[in-house]
mmCIF file of C-alpha atoms and ligand atoms in Angstrom:
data_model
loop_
_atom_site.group_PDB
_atom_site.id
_atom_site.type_symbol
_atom_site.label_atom_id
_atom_site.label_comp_id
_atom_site.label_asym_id
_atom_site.label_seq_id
_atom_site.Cartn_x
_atom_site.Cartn_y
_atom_site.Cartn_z
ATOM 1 C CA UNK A 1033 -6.130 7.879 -27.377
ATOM 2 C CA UNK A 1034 -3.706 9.782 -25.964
ATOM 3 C CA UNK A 1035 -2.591 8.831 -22.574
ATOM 4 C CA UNK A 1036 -0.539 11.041 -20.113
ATOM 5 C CA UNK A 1037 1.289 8.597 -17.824
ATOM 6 C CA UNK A 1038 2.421 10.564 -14.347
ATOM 7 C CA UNK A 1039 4.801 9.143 -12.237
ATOM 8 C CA UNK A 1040 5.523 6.577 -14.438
ATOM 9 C CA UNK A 1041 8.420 4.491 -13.267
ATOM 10 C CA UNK A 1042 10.674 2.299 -15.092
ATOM 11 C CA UNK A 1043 9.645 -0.881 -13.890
ATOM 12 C CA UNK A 1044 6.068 -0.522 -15.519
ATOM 13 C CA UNK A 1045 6.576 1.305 -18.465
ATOM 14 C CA UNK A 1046 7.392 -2.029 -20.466
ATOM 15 C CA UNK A 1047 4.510 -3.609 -18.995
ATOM 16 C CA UNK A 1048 2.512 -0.849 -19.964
ATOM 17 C CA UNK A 1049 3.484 -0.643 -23.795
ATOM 18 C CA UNK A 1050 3.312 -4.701 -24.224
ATOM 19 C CA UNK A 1051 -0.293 -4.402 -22.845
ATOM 20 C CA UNK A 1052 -1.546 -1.640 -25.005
ATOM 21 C CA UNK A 1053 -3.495 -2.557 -28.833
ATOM 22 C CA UNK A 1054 -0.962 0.164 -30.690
ATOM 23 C CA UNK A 1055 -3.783 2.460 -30.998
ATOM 24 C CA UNK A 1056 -2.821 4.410 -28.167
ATOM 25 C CA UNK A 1057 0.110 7.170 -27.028
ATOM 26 C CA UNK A 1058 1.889 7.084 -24.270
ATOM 27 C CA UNK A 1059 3.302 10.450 -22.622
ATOM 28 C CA UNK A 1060 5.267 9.288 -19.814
ATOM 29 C CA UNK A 1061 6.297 11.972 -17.214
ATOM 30 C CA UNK A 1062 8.527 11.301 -14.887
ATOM 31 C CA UNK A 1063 6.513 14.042 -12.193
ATOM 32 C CA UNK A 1064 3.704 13.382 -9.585
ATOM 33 C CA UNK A 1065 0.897 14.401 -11.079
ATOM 34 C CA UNK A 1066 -0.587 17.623 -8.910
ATOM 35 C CA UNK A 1067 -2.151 21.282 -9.125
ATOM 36 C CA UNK A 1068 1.232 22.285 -10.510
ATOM 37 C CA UNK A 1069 2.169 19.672 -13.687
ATOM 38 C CA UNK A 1070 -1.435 18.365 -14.689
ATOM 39 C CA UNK A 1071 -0.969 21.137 -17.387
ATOM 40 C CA UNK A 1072 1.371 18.416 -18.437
ATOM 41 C CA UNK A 1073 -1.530 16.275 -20.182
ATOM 42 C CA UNK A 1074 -2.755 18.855 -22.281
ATOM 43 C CA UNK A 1075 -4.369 17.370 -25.250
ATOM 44 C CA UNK A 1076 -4.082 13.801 -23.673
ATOM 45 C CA UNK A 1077 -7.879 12.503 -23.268
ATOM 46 C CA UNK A 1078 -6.802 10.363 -20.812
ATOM 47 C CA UNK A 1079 -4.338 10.689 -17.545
ATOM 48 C CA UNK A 1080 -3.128 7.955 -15.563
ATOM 49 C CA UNK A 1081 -1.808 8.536 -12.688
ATOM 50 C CA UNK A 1082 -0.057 6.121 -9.479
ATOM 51 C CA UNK A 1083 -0.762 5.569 -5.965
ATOM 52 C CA UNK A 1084 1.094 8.776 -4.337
ATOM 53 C CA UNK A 1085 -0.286 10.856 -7.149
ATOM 54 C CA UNK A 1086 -2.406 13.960 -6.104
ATOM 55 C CA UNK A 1087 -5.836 13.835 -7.940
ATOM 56 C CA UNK A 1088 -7.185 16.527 -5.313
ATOM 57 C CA UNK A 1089 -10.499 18.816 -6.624
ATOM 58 C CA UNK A 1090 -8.078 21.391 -7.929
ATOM 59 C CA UNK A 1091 -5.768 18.917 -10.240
ATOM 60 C CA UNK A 1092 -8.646 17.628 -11.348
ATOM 61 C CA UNK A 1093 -9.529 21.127 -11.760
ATOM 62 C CA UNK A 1094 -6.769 21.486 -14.200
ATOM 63 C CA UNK A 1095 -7.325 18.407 -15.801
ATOM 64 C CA UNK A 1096 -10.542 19.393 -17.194
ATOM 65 C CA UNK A 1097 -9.436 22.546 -18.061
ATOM 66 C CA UNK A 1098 -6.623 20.920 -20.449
ATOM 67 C CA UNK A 1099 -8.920 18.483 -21.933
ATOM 68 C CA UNK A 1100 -9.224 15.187 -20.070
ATOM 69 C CA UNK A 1101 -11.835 13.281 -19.815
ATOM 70 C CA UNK A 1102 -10.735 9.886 -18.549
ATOM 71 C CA UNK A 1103 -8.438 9.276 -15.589
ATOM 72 C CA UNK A 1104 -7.058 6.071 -15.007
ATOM 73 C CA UNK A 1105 -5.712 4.728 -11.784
ATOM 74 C CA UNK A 1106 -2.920 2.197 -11.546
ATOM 75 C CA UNK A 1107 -3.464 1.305 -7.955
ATOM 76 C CA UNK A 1108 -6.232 -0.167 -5.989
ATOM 77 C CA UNK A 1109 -6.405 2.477 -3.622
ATOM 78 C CA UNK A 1110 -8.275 5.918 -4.421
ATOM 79 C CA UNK A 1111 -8.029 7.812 -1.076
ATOM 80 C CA UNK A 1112 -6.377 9.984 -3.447
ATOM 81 C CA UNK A 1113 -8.576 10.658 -5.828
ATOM 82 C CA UNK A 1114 -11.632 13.245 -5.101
ATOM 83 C CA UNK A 1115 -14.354 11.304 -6.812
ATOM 84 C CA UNK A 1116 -17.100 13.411 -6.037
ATOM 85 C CA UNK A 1117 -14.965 16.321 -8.216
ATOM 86 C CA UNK A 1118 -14.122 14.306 -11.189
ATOM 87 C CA UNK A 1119 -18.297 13.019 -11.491
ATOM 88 C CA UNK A 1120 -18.494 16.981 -11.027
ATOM 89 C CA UNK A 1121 -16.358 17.780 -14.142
ATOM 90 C CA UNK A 1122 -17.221 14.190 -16.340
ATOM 91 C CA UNK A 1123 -14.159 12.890 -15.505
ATOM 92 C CA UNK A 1124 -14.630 9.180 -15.616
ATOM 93 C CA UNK A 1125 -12.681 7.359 -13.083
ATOM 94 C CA UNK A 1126 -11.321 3.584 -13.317
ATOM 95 C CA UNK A 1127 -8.850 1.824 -10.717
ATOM 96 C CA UNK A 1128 -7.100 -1.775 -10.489
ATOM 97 C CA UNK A 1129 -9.399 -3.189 -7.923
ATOM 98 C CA UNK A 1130 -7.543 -6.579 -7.991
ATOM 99 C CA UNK A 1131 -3.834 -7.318 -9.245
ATOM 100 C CA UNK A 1132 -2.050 -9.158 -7.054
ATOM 101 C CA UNK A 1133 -3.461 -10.365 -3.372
ATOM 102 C CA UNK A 1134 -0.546 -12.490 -3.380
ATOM 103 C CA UNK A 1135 1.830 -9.887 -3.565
ATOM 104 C CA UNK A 1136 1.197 -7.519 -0.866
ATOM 105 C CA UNK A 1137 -0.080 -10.623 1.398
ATOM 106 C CA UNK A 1138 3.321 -12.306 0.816
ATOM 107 C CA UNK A 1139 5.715 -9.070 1.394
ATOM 108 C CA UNK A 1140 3.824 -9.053 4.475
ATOM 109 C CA UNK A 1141 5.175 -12.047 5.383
ATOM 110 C CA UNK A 1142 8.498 -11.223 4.462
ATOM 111 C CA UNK A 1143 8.471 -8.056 6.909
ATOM 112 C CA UNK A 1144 6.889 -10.372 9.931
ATOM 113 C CA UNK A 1145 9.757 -12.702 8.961
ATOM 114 C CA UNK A 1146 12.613 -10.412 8.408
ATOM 115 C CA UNK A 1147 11.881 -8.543 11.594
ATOM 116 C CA UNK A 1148 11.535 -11.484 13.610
ATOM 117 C CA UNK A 1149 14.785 -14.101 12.261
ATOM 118 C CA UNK A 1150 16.570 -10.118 12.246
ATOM 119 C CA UNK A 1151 17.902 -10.700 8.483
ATOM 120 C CA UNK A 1152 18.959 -7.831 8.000
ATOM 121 C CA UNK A 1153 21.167 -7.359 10.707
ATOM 122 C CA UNK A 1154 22.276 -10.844 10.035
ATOM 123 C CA UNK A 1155 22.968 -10.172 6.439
ATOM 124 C CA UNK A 1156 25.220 -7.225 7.193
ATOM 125 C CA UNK A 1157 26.921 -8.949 9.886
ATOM 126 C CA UNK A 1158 27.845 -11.829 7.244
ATOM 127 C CA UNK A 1159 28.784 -9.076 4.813
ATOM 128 C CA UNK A 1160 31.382 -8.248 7.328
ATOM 129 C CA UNK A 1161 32.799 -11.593 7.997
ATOM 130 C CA UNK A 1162 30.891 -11.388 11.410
ATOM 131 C CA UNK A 1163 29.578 -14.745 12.039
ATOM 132 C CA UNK A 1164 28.370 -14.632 15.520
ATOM 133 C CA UNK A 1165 24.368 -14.887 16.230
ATOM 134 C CA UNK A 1166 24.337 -13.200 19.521
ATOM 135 C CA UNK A 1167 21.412 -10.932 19.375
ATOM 136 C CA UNK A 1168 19.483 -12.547 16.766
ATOM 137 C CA UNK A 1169 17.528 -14.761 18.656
ATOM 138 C CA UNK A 1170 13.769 -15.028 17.191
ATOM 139 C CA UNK A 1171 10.515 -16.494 18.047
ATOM 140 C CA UNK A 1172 8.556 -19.604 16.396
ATOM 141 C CA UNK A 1173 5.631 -18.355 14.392
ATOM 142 C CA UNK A 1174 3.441 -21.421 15.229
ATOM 143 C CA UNK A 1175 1.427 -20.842 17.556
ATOM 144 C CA UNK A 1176 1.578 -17.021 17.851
ATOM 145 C CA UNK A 1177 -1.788 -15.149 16.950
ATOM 146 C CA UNK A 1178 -1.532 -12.698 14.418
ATOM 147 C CA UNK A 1179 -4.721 -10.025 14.247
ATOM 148 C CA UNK A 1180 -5.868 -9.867 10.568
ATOM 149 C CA UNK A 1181 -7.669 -6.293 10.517
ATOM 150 C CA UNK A 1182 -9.239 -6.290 7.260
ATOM 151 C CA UNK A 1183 -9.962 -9.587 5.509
ATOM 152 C CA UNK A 1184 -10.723 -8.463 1.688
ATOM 153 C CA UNK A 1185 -8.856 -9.828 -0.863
ATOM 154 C CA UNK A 1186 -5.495 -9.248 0.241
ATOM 155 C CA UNK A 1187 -6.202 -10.123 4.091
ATOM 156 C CA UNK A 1188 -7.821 -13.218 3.328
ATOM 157 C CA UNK A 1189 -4.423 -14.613 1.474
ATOM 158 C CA UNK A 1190 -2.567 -13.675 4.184
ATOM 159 C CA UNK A 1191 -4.737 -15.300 6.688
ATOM 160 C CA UNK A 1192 -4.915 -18.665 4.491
ATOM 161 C CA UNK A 1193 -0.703 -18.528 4.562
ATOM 162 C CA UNK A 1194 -0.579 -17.549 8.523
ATOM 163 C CA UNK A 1195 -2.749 -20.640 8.990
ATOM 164 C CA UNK A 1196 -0.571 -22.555 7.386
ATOM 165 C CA UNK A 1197 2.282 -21.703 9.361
ATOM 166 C CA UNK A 1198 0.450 -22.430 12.382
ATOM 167 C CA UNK A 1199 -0.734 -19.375 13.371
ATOM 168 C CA UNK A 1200 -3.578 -18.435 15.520
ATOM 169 C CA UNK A 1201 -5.362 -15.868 13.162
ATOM 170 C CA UNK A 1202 -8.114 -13.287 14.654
ATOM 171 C CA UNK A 1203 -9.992 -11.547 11.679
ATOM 172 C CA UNK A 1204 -11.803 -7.885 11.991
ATOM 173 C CA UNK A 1205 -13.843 -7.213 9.497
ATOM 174 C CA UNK A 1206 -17.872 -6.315 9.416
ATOM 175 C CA UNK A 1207 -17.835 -8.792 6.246
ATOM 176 C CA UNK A 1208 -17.176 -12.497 7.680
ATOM 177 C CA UNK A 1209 -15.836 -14.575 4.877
ATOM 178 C CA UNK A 1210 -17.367 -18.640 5.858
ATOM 179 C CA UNK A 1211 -13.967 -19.743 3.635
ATOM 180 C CA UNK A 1212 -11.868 -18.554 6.193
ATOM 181 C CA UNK A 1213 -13.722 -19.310 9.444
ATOM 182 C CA UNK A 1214 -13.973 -22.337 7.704
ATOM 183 C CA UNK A 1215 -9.778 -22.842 8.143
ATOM 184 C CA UNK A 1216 -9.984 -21.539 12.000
ATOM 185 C CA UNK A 1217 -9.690 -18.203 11.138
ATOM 186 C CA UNK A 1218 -12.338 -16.476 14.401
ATOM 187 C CA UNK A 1219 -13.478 -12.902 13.449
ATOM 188 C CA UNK A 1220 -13.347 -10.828 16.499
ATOM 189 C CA UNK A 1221 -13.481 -7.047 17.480
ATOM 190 C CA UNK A 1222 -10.485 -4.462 17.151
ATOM 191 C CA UNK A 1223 -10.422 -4.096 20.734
ATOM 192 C CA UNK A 1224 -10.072 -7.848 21.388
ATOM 193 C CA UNK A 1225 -8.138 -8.508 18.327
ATOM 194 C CA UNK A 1226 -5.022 -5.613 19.352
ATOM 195 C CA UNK A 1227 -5.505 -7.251 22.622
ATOM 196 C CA UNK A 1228 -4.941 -10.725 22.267
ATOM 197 C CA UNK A 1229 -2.095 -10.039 19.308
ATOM 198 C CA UNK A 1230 1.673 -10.960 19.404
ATOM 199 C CA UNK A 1231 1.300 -9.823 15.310
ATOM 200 C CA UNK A 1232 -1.088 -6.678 14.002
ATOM 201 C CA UNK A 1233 -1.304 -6.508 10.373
ATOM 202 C CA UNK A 1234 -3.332 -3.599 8.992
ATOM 203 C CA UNK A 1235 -4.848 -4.405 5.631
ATOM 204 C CA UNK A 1236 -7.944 -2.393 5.398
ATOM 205 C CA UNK A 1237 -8.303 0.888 3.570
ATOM 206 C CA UNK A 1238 -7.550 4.336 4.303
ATOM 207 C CA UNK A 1239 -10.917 6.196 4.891
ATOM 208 C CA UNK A 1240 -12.129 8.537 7.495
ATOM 209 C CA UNK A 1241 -13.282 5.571 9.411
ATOM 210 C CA UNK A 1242 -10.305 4.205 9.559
ATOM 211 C CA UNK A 1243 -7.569 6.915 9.634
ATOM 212 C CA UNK A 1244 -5.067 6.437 13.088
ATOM 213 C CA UNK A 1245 -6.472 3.264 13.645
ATOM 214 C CA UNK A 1246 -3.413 2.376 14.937
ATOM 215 C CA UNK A 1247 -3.485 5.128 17.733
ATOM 216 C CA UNK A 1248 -2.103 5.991 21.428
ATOM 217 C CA UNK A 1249 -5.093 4.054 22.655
ATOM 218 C CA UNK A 1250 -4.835 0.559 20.563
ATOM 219 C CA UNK A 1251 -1.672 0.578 21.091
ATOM 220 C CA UNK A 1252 -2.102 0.563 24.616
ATOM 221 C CA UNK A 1253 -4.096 -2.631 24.479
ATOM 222 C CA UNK A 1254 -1.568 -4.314 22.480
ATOM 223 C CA UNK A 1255 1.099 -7.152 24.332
ATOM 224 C CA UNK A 1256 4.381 -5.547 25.116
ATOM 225 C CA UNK A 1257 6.785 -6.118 22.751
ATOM 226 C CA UNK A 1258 4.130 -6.813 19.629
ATOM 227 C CA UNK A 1259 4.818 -6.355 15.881
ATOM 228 C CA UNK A 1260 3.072 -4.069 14.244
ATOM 229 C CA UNK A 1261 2.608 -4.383 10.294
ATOM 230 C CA UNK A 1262 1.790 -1.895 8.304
ATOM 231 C CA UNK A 1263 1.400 -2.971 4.256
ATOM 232 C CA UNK A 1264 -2.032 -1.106 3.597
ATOM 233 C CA UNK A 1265 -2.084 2.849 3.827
ATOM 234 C CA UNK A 1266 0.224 5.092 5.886
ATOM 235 C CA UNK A 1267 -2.473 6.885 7.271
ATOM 236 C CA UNK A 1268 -4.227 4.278 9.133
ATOM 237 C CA UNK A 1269 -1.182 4.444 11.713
ATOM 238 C CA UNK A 1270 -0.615 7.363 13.984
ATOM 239 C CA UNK A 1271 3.317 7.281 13.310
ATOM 240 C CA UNK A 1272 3.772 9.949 16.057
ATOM 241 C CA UNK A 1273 2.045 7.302 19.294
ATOM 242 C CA UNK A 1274 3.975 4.384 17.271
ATOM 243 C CA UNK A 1275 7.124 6.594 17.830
ATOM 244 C CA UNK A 1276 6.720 6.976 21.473
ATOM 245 C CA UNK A 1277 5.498 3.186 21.511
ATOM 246 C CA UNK A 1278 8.937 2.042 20.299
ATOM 247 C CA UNK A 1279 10.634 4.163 22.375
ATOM 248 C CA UNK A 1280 9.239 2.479 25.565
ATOM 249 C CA UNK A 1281 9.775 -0.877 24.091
ATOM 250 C CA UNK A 1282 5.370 -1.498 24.256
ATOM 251 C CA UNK A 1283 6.055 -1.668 20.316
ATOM 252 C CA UNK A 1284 8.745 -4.758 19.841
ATOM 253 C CA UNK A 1285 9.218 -4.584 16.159
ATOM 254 C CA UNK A 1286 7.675 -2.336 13.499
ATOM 255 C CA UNK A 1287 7.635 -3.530 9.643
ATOM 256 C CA UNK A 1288 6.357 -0.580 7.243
ATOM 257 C CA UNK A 1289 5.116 -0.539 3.301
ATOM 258 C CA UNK A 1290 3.900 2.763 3.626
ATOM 259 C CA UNK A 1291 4.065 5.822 5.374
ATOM 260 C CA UNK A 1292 1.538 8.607 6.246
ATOM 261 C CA UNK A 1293 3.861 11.407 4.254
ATOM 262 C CA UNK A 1294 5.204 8.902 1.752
ATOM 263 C CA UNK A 1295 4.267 11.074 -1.332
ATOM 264 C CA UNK A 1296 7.389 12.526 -2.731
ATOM 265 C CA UNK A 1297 9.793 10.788 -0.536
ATOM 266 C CA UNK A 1298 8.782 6.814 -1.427
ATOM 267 C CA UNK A 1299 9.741 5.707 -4.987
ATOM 268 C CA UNK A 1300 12.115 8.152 -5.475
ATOM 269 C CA UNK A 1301 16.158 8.097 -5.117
ATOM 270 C CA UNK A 1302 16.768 10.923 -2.618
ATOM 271 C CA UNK A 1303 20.101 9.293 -1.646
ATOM 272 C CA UNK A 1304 21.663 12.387 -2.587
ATOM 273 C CA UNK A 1305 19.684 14.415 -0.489
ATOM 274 C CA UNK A 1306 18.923 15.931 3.176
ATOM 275 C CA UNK A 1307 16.160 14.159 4.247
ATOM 276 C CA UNK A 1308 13.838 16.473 5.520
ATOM 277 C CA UNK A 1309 10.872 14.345 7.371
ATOM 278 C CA UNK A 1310 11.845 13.985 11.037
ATOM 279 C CA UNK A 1311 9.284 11.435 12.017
ATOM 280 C CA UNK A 1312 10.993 8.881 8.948
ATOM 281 C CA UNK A 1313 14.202 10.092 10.164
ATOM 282 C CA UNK A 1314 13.381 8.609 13.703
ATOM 283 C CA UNK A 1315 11.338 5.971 12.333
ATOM 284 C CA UNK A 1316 14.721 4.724 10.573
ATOM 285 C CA UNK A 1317 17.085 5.003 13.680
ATOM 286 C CA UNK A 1318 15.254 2.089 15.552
ATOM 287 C CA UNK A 1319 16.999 -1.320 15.412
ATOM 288 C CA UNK A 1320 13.288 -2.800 15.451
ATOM 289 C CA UNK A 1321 11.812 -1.300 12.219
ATOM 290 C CA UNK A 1322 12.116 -1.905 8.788
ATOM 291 C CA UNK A 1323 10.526 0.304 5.938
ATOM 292 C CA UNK A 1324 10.374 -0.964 2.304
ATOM 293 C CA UNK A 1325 9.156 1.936 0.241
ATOM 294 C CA UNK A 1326 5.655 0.984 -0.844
ATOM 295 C CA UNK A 1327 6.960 -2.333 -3.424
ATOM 296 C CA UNK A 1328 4.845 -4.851 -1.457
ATOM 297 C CA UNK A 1329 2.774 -4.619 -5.326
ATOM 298 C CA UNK A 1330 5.919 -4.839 -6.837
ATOM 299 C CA UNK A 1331 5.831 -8.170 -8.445
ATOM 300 C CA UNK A 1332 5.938 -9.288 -12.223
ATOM 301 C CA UNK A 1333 2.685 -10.621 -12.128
ATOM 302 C CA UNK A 1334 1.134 -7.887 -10.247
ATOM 303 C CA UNK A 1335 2.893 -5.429 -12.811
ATOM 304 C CA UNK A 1336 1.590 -7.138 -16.086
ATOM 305 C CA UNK A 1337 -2.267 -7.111 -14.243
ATOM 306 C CA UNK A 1338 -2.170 -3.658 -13.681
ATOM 307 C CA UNK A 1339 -1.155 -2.915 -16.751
ATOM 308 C CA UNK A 1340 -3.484 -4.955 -18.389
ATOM 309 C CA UNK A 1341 -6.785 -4.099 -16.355
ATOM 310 C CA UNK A 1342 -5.693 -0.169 -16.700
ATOM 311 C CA UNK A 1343 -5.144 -0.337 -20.573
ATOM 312 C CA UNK A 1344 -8.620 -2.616 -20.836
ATOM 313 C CA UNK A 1345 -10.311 0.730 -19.368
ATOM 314 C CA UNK A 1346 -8.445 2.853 -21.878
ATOM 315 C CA UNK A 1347 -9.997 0.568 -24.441
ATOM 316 C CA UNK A 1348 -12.944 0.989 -23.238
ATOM 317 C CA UNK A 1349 -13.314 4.610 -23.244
ATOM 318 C CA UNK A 1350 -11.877 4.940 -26.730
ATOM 319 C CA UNK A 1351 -14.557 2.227 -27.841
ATOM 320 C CA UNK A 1352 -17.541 4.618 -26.005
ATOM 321 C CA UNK A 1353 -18.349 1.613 -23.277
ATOM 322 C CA UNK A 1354 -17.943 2.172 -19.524
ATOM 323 C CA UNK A 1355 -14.929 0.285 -17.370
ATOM 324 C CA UNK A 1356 -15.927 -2.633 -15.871
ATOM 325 C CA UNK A 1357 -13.701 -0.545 -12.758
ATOM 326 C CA UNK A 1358 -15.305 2.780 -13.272
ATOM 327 C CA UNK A 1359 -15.396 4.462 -9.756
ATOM 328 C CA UNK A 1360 -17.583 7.284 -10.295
ATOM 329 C CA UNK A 1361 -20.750 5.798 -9.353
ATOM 330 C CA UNK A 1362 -18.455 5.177 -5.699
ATOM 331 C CA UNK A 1363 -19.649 9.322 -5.444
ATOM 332 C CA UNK A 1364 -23.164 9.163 -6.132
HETATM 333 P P1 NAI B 2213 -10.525 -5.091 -0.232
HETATM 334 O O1 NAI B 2213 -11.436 -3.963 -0.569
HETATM 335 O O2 NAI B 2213 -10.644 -6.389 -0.957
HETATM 336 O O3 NAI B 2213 -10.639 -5.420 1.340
HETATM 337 C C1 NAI B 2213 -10.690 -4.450 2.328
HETATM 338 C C2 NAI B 2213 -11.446 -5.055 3.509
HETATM 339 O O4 NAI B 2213 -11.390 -4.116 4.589
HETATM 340 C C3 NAI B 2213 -12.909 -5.332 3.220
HETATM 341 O O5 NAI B 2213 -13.201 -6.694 3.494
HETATM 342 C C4 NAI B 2213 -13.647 -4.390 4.155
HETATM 343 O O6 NAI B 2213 -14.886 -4.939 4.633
HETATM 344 C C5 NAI B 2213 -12.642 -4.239 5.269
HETATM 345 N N1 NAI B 2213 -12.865 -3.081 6.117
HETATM 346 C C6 NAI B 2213 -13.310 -1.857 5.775
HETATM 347 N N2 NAI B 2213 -13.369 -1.054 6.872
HETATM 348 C C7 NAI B 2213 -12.939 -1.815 7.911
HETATM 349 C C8 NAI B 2213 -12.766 -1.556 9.299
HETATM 350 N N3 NAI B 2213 -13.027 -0.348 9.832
HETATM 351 N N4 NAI B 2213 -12.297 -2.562 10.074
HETATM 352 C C9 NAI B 2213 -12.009 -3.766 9.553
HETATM 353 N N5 NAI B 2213 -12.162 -4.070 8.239
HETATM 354 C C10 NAI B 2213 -12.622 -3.099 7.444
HETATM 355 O O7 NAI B 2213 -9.057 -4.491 -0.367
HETATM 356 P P2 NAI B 2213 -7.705 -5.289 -0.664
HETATM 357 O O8 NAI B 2213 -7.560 -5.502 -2.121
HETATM 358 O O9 NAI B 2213 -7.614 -6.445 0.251
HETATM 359 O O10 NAI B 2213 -6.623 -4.192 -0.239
HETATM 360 C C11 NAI B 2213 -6.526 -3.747 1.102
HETATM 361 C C12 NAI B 2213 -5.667 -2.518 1.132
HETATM 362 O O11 NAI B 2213 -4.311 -2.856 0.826
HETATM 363 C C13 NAI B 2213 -6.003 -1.443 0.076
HETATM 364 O O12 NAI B 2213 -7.058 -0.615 0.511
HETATM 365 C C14 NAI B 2213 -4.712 -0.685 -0.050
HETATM 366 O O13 NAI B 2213 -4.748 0.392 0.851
HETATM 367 C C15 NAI B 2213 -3.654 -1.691 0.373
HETATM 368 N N6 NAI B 2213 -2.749 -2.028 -0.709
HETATM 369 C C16 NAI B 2213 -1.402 -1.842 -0.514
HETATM 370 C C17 NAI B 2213 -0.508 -2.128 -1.519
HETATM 371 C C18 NAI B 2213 0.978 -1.977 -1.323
HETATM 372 O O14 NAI B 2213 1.739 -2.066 -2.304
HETATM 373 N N7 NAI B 2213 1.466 -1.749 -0.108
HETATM 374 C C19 NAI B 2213 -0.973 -2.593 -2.827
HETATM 375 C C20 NAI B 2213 -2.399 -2.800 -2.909
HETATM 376 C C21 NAI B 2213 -3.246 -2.517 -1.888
#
C-alpha cells in the first residue's frame, strides 16, 4: 500500500521503515498535513498523519477526493481528527492507543523535578563557572501531595512512581482503578483535589468536557505558589488565567509538554525566526516555567511501538481485516 507519511520527522522515519513487511511505500512529507497539502497523498491509499496534524472535515474532505481510504494516526490522541467526517466519507480511522505510559509519566517527573531542584538555571550557572547555589533552594517531594487528574494508563504510572517517592497522591477520575487505591492513592473531586495540591498534573484528554480545565476559577482554589503540570493536551489549560496566575506569584512554577497553539510552532526549528505567539513569548520570560516541545513520547521504546502498532493497522487494511485500533465506531 501506499502510505503518505505527513509530518514525518527524522527521529521516526527509521523506526517506521524497520517496522514495515516491504510491501508497503512510504511518501514522507516533511508538511503538516491540512486543507492545503492533503493533495499531497494523491494516489496513496493510506495517510498517516502526527499529533499536531489537521485532520479537520475539510482535509479529510480532500483526502477522499485524492483517493484515501485509510488514515492512520501515530499518536494516542485524536482531538484532531473529525471522526464523525471520515465514517462520513469511509475513511477508516486507527490510532496508537498505548505506546509508552512510561514515557510521558516519567518526563513528567522530570519537569516536577527540574522545576523544583531549578536545573536549569543551575546548569547554566555551572556552564559559566558560577558555582554559587543562592537561589536554588528546592523543596522535598516526600510528603507533598500531588493531584493526579486523570488516572488512565499514563496517570496511573505516574501515580505508582509519586508513591514511591513519598508522595501524597489524590486521583480524579470517574473510573477508580482498586490497583492504585490499593497503594494509597484516594480518588477525590477536582475541586478538592486543586485544593489540597502543592503539585497538579493534568493527564486526561482534551474533549469538550475537559477544555480550560485549568481555568481562572481552579486556579483560584489552588495553594499559592503550586506547580502546575501540563504533559496531556494544551487545551485543557487556559494559558491566558495561568499567565496572570504567574504573574501574581498564586502559580509558583509551571512545567509545559504542550501548548494550546502548539501546531506549527512545536517540533519545528523556528530559531531563525520572529516568533509570532505572544502568549509563548510571555510564557517563556518567566523564571518559573519550563516548556519542552511536546517530546514527553519521545523515547526509543515509545518510537519503535508506535511504529509498530501503526504499520500492524496498515497491514491490516491491505489484508481486508479491520484494526484492532480502528476509531470509527468512537462516531457512531
Ligand atoms: P487514557 O485514555 O488511558 O486515560 C485517560 C483517563 O482520563 C481515563 O481514565 C478517563 O476516565 C479519564 N478522564 C476522562 N475525563 C476526565 C475528567 N473530566 N476528569 C478526570 N478524568 C477524566 O489515556 P492515557 O493513555 O493515559 O493518555 C492521557 C493523555 O495524555 C492523552 O489523552 C494525551 O492527551 C496525552 N498524551 C500526551 C503525550 C505527550 O507526548 N505529551 C503522549 C501521549 C499522550
Amino acid at each position: 500500500m501506499n502510505i503518505a507519511v505527513f509530518s514525518a520527522h527524522a527521529f521516526e522515519r527509521p523506526h517506521l521503515e524497520a517496522a514495515t513487511s516491504g510491501s508497503h511505500v512510504f511518501r514522507f512529507l516533511d508538511v503538516r498535513c491540512t486543507p492545503e497539502t492533503a493533495i499531497l497523498a494523491e494516489g496513496c491509499a493510506c495517510a498517516s498523519i502526527f499529533g499536531n496534524d489537521d485532520a479537520s472535515a475539510s482535509t479529510l474532505d480532500v483526502l477522499a477526493a485524492h483517493g484515501v481510504q485509510y488514515l492512520a494516526l501515530r499518536s494516542a490522541g485524536y482531538n484532531h481528527v473529525d471522526l464523525h467526517a471520515a465514517t462520513r466519507l469511509g475513511i477508516r480511522v486507527a490510532n496508537v492507543p498505548a505506546y509508552s505510559p512510561y514515557a510521558v509519566a516519567e518526563h513528567t517527573v522530570a519537569l516536577m523535578l527540574a522545576l523544583n531542584r531549578k536545573i536549569v538555571r543551575a546548569h547554566s550557572r555551572v556552564r559559566e563557572m558560577n558555582f554559587s547555589v543562592d537561589g536554588l533552594t528546592g523543596f522535598d517531594m516526600h510528603g507533598k501531595t500531588v493531584a493526579v487528574i486523570g488516572t488512565g494508563r499514563i496517570g496511573s504510572v505516574l501515580c505508582t512512581i509519586l508513591r514511591g517517592f513519598g508522595c501524597t497522591v489524590l486521583a480524579v477520575d470517574p473510573i477508580h482503578q482498586a490497583s492504585l487505591e490499593a497503594i494509597g492513592v484516594r480518588y477525590v473531586d477536582l475541586d478538592t483535589a486543586c485544593t489540597a495540591a502543592d503539585i497538579v498534573s493534568l493527564l486526561v484528554p482534551l474533549m469538550p468536557s475537559t477544555r480550560h480545565i485549568i481555568n481562572a476559577r481552579t486556579i483560584a482554589l489552588m495553594k499559592r505558589g503550586v506547580m502546575l503540570i501540563n504533559t496531556s493536551r494544551g487545551g485543557l489549560v487556559d494559558t491566558v488565567a495561568v499567565i496572570a496566575a504567574l504573574k501574581t506569584g498564586h502559580i509558583g512554577y509551571l512545567g509545559l509538554d504542550v501548548y494550546e497553539q502548539e501546531a506549527g510552532i512545536f517540533f519545528h526549528d523556528k530559531s531563525d525566526t520572529i516568533l509570532q505567539d505572544d502568549v509563548l513569548a510571555r510564557l517563556m520570560t518567566f523564571p518559573n516555567v519550563l516548556i519542552t516541545s511536546h517530546q514527553a513520547f519521545l523515547t526509543e521504546e515509545a518510537l519503535r511501538n508506535i511504529a509498530a502498532t501503526t504499520m500492524a493497522s496498515v497491514d491490516a487494511w491491505q489484508e481486508g481485516r479491520s484494526s484492532e485500533t480502528e476509531l470509527n465506531q468512537v462516531a457512531r
